[in-house]
């Protein structure tokens, strides 16, 4: 079990702050909305991820718990736990 | 019955026969297409008194392998079990919105055999412990609403549903209002727009209660499974996707309309069923406006089930098939649909709000021979999976498939500013200004 980043696209206003704070895993599309890397957050990245989540002005960025399957890929969107 | 003695003896009604082969759902549809009455319905299929009810029905539905017919092909038994396992009394919502423009099968069931759908709803409610059933029907489906309201009255008069109460709710018929969280938000007094999940409907839906949302056709199948069992259900279809399914076929076929097939049937057979093509066809749209194109003649060998179609980049969706005449310009057709899907965005999520119009603009430029935006291919992959609902996923799948299958015609447009085909319109687009709230 580990965490993946998720965006609530209804709440997200495309401020782009998250991409600035966590470029390792978040980039912006042509309209300024975040594209997050679906891979689970590794322990080294945990702190950066947390900071990005905590800085989002609309609480749209979430760390969601996920299960990983045998191949290590994240399974299911998971329940946000911010 | 008049016997040899000339005396009349009380006639025992024939016990309803277990339906063999096809049709199943459409077996009691009247010649004159008026709704089948409750009596006619019971005469054909038997009463729900003799059906499997309550929690035992959940195991039976699991064993049947029934999957949802609203587009996502999700195993119905899994959903029933998830709702039943929640705390609190669940609510059942029958999804009869059917806002997909080229689809008509749910409305056809509601209009012609409403008691089969209502049986399924009451049985599913009993399986999960729900007492409240809400049938959501689109605002423009006026006839269907009248028929279902009358069918509910007939059941009430005969008191056949115990504690379960049924009611019809008029839902908006914008494209996304049939998405389950949109329908639930509407039923809760909000706009008919999708919500972020979780919570999923089975956790929190109508009034915060665990809610089972099932498509109209799914419940009609469930009503028959409860009567005739899982092995019977599996007599048709494939092992992964058992049973029959309704399809809405339109375009260049002699008999457009609703057809019931066994899942896994080749498209070729459906076309024969539909009276064959009336003119040469360039490609078939399979799965509606979230679906994909398959070019003639290879398309005829396609098998109509989710597994087979998904392996080819497509999907069964809600069973919509359109045969596009070869004389119709496919490029302008797909551009119109892309624009419609962009206009039907619920306007909530950045990637959908900005991405779908950008994609539609790009396709529109191709129709007039202008080079499309070089970013188009990237948008088609980037927008996918980034909305609160699957609307952008479906819209981009449709656009990507169009670019792929009609690459030749697109080339022609870019070279000559247009193609040799006419701009006769085949793919239906509802009039603008349909209500959204
Ligand atoms: C944009 C969108 C529109 C949808 N419209 C409908 C609809 O009109 N009717 C329907 O039954 N399902 C529709 N669905 C699917 C529902 O969300 C849901 O999966 C379905 O009602 C569940 O029932 P089933 O499991 O019996 O198929 C739609 C989904 C999306 C993403
Ligand atoms: S910081 Fe929050 S609102 Fe801004 S783009 Fe990122 S997720 Fe969206
Ligand atoms: S993805 Fe599009 S249609 Fe779905 S909720 Fe978001 S804006 Fe609305």
PDB file of N, CA and C in Angstrom, chain A residues 6-10 27 29-31 33-35 62 78-80, chain B residues 194 196-198 203 348-350 354 375 378-379 382 386-388:
ATOM      1  N   UNK A   6      -3.588  12.600  -6.786  1.00  0.00           N
ATOM      2  CA  UNK A   6      -4.822  12.711  -7.564  1.00  0.00           C
ATOM      3  C   UNK A   6      -5.253  14.160  -7.559  1.00  0.00           C
ATOM      4  N   UNK A   7      -5.854  14.577  -8.685  1.00  0.00           N
ATOM      5  CA  UNK A   7      -6.407  15.927  -8.736  1.00  0.00           C
ATOM      6  C   UNK A   7      -7.922  15.811  -8.754  1.00  0.00           C
ATOM      7  N   UNK A   8      -8.585  16.604  -7.945  1.00  0.00           N
ATOM      8  CA  UNK A   8     -10.032  16.748  -8.076  1.00  0.00           C
ATOM      9  C   UNK A   8     -10.245  17.820  -9.137  1.00  0.00           C
ATOM     10  N   UNK A   9     -10.589  17.417 -10.370  1.00  0.00           N
ATOM     11  CA  UNK A   9     -10.607  18.387 -11.473  1.00  0.00           C
ATOM     12  C   UNK A   9     -11.735  19.396 -11.356  1.00  0.00           C
ATOM     13  N   UNK A  10     -12.746  19.086 -10.542  1.00  0.00           N
ATOM     14  CA  UNK A  10     -13.834  20.048 -10.352  1.00  0.00           C
ATOM     15  C   UNK A  10     -13.349  21.191  -9.457  1.00  0.00           C
ATOM     16  N   UNK A  27       3.312  18.137 -14.118  1.00  0.00           N
ATOM     17  CA  UNK A  27       3.566  19.147 -15.139  1.00  0.00           C
ATOM     18  C   UNK A  27       2.218  19.739 -15.538  1.00  0.00           C
ATOM     19  N   UNK A  29      -0.641  21.169 -18.433  1.00  0.00           N
ATOM     20  CA  UNK A  29      -1.067  21.038 -19.832  1.00  0.00           C
ATOM     21  C   UNK A  29      -1.109  22.432 -20.475  1.00  0.00           C
ATOM     22  N   UNK A  30      -1.561  22.496 -21.734  1.00  0.00           N
ATOM     23  CA  UNK A  30      -1.521  23.753 -22.471  1.00  0.00           C
ATOM     24  C   UNK A  30      -2.419  24.837 -21.883  1.00  0.00           C
ATOM     25  N   UNK A  31      -3.299  24.457 -20.956  1.00  0.00           N
ATOM     26  CA  UNK A  31      -4.208  25.442 -20.355  1.00  0.00           C
ATOM     27  C   UNK A  31      -3.881  25.696 -18.883  1.00  0.00           C
ATOM     28  N   UNK A  33      -3.461  23.334 -16.446  1.00  0.00           N
ATOM     29  CA  UNK A  33      -3.991  22.353 -15.487  1.00  0.00           C
ATOM     30  C   UNK A  33      -2.991  21.212 -15.294  1.00  0.00           C
ATOM     31  N   UNK A  34      -2.922  20.705 -14.082  1.00  0.00           N
ATOM     32  CA  UNK A  34      -1.869  19.736 -13.762  1.00  0.00           C
ATOM     33  C   UNK A  34      -2.095  18.344 -14.371  1.00  0.00           C
ATOM     34  N   UNK A  35      -1.002  17.766 -14.841  1.00  0.00           N
ATOM     35  CA  UNK A  35      -0.985  16.370 -15.280  1.00  0.00           C
ATOM     36  C   UNK A  35      -0.083  15.655 -14.286  1.00  0.00           C
ATOM     37  N   UNK A  62      -4.676  15.878  -4.035  1.00  0.00           N
ATOM     38  CA  UNK A  62      -4.892  14.894  -2.977  1.00  0.00           C
ATOM     39  C   UNK A  62      -3.847  13.801  -3.028  1.00  0.00           C
ATOM     40  N   UNK A  78      -8.396   4.922  -5.574  1.00  0.00           N
ATOM     41  CA  UNK A  78      -8.192   5.041  -4.137  1.00  0.00           C
ATOM     42  C   UNK A  78      -8.952   6.182  -3.510  1.00  0.00           C
ATOM     43  N   UNK A  79      -9.009   6.134  -2.222  1.00  0.00           N
ATOM     44  CA  UNK A  79      -9.768   7.122  -1.454  1.00  0.00           C
ATOM     45  C   UNK A  79      -8.819   8.226  -1.012  1.00  0.00           C
ATOM     46  N   UNK A  80      -9.183   9.466  -1.320  1.00  0.00           N
ATOM     47  CA  UNK A  80      -8.305  10.551  -0.910  1.00  0.00           C
ATOM     48  C   UNK A  80      -8.208  10.615   0.607  1.00  0.00           C
TER      49      UNK A  80
ATOM     50  N   UNK B 194     -21.748  15.756 -12.977  1.00  0.00           N
ATOM     51  CA  UNK B 194     -21.021  14.732 -12.218  1.00  0.00           C
ATOM     52  C   UNK B 194     -20.330  15.313 -10.987  1.00  0.00           C
ATOM     53  N   UNK B 196     -17.161  14.559  -7.954  1.00  0.00           N
ATOM     54  CA  UNK B 196     -15.880  13.870  -7.769  1.00  0.00           C
ATOM     55  C   UNK B 196     -16.107  12.615  -6.914  1.00  0.00           C
ATOM     56  N   UNK B 197     -15.468  11.512  -7.286  1.00  0.00           N
ATOM     57  CA  UNK B 197     -15.608  10.275  -6.494  1.00  0.00           C
ATOM     58  C   UNK B 197     -14.245   9.852  -5.971  1.00  0.00           C
ATOM     59  N   UNK B 198     -14.150   9.163  -4.821  1.00  0.00           N
ATOM     60  CA  UNK B 198     -15.259   8.857  -3.927  1.00  0.00           C
ATOM     61  C   UNK B 198     -15.785  10.111  -3.208  1.00  0.00           C
ATOM     62  N   UNK B 203     -21.671   4.079  -1.901  1.00  0.00           N
ATOM     63  CA  UNK B 203     -21.379   4.538  -0.543  1.00  0.00           C
ATOM     64  C   UNK B 203     -22.354   5.643  -0.111  1.00  0.00           C
ATOM     65  N   UNK B 348     -17.036  21.785 -15.781  1.00  0.00           N
ATOM     66  CA  UNK B 348     -16.485  21.807 -14.420  1.00  0.00           C
ATOM     67  C   UNK B 348     -14.977  21.574 -14.354  1.00  0.00           C
ATOM     68  N   UNK B 349     -14.435  20.806 -15.303  1.00  0.00           N
ATOM     69  CA  UNK B 349     -13.048  20.348 -15.183  1.00  0.00           C
ATOM     70  C   UNK B 349     -12.206  20.965 -16.298  1.00  0.00           C
ATOM     71  N   UNK B 350     -11.102  21.594 -15.938  1.00  0.00           N
ATOM     72  CA  UNK B 350     -10.250  22.282 -16.901  1.00  0.00           C
ATOM     73  C   UNK B 350      -9.934  21.482 -18.158  1.00  0.00           C
ATOM     74  N   UNK B 354     -11.435  22.960 -21.639  1.00  0.00           N
ATOM     75  CA  UNK B 354     -10.527  23.539 -22.641  1.00  0.00           C
ATOM     76  C   UNK B 354     -10.144  22.540 -23.720  1.00  0.00           C
ATOM     77  N   UNK B 375      -0.806  20.122 -32.155  1.00  0.00           N
ATOM     78  CA  UNK B 375      -0.919  19.595 -30.798  1.00  0.00           C
ATOM     79  C   UNK B 375      -2.073  18.611 -30.646  1.00  0.00           C
ATOM     80  N   UNK B 378      -1.391  15.127 -29.264  1.00  0.00           N
ATOM     81  CA  UNK B 378      -1.011  15.156 -27.850  1.00  0.00           C
ATOM     82  C   UNK B 378      -2.240  15.398 -26.970  1.00  0.00           C
ATOM     83  N   UNK B 379      -3.103  16.335 -27.410  1.00  0.00           N
ATOM     84  CA  UNK B 379      -4.312  16.596 -26.627  1.00  0.00           C
ATOM     85  C   UNK B 379      -5.153  15.320 -26.469  1.00  0.00           C
ATOM     86  N   UNK B 382      -3.544  13.468 -23.705  1.00  0.00           N
ATOM     87  CA  UNK B 382      -3.408  14.180 -22.425  1.00  0.00           C
ATOM     88  C   UNK B 382      -4.726  14.440 -21.703  1.00  0.00           C
ATOM     89  N   UNK B 386      -8.691  12.734 -17.227  1.00  0.00           N
ATOM     90  CA  UNK B 386      -8.465  13.877 -16.333  1.00  0.00           C
ATOM     91  C   UNK B 386      -9.717  14.677 -16.016  1.00  0.00           C
ATOM     92  N   UNK B 387     -10.880  14.100 -16.288  1.00  0.00           N
ATOM     93  CA  UNK B 387     -12.125  14.744 -15.862  1.00  0.00           C
ATOM     94  C   UNK B 387     -12.671  14.031 -14.646  1.00  0.00           C
ATOM     95  N   UNK B 388     -13.671  14.641 -14.013  1.00  0.00           N
ATOM     96  CA  UNK B 388     -14.325  13.981 -12.881  1.00  0.00           C
ATOM     97  C   UNK B 388     -15.136  12.792 -13.377  1.00  0.00           C
TER      98      UNK B 388
END
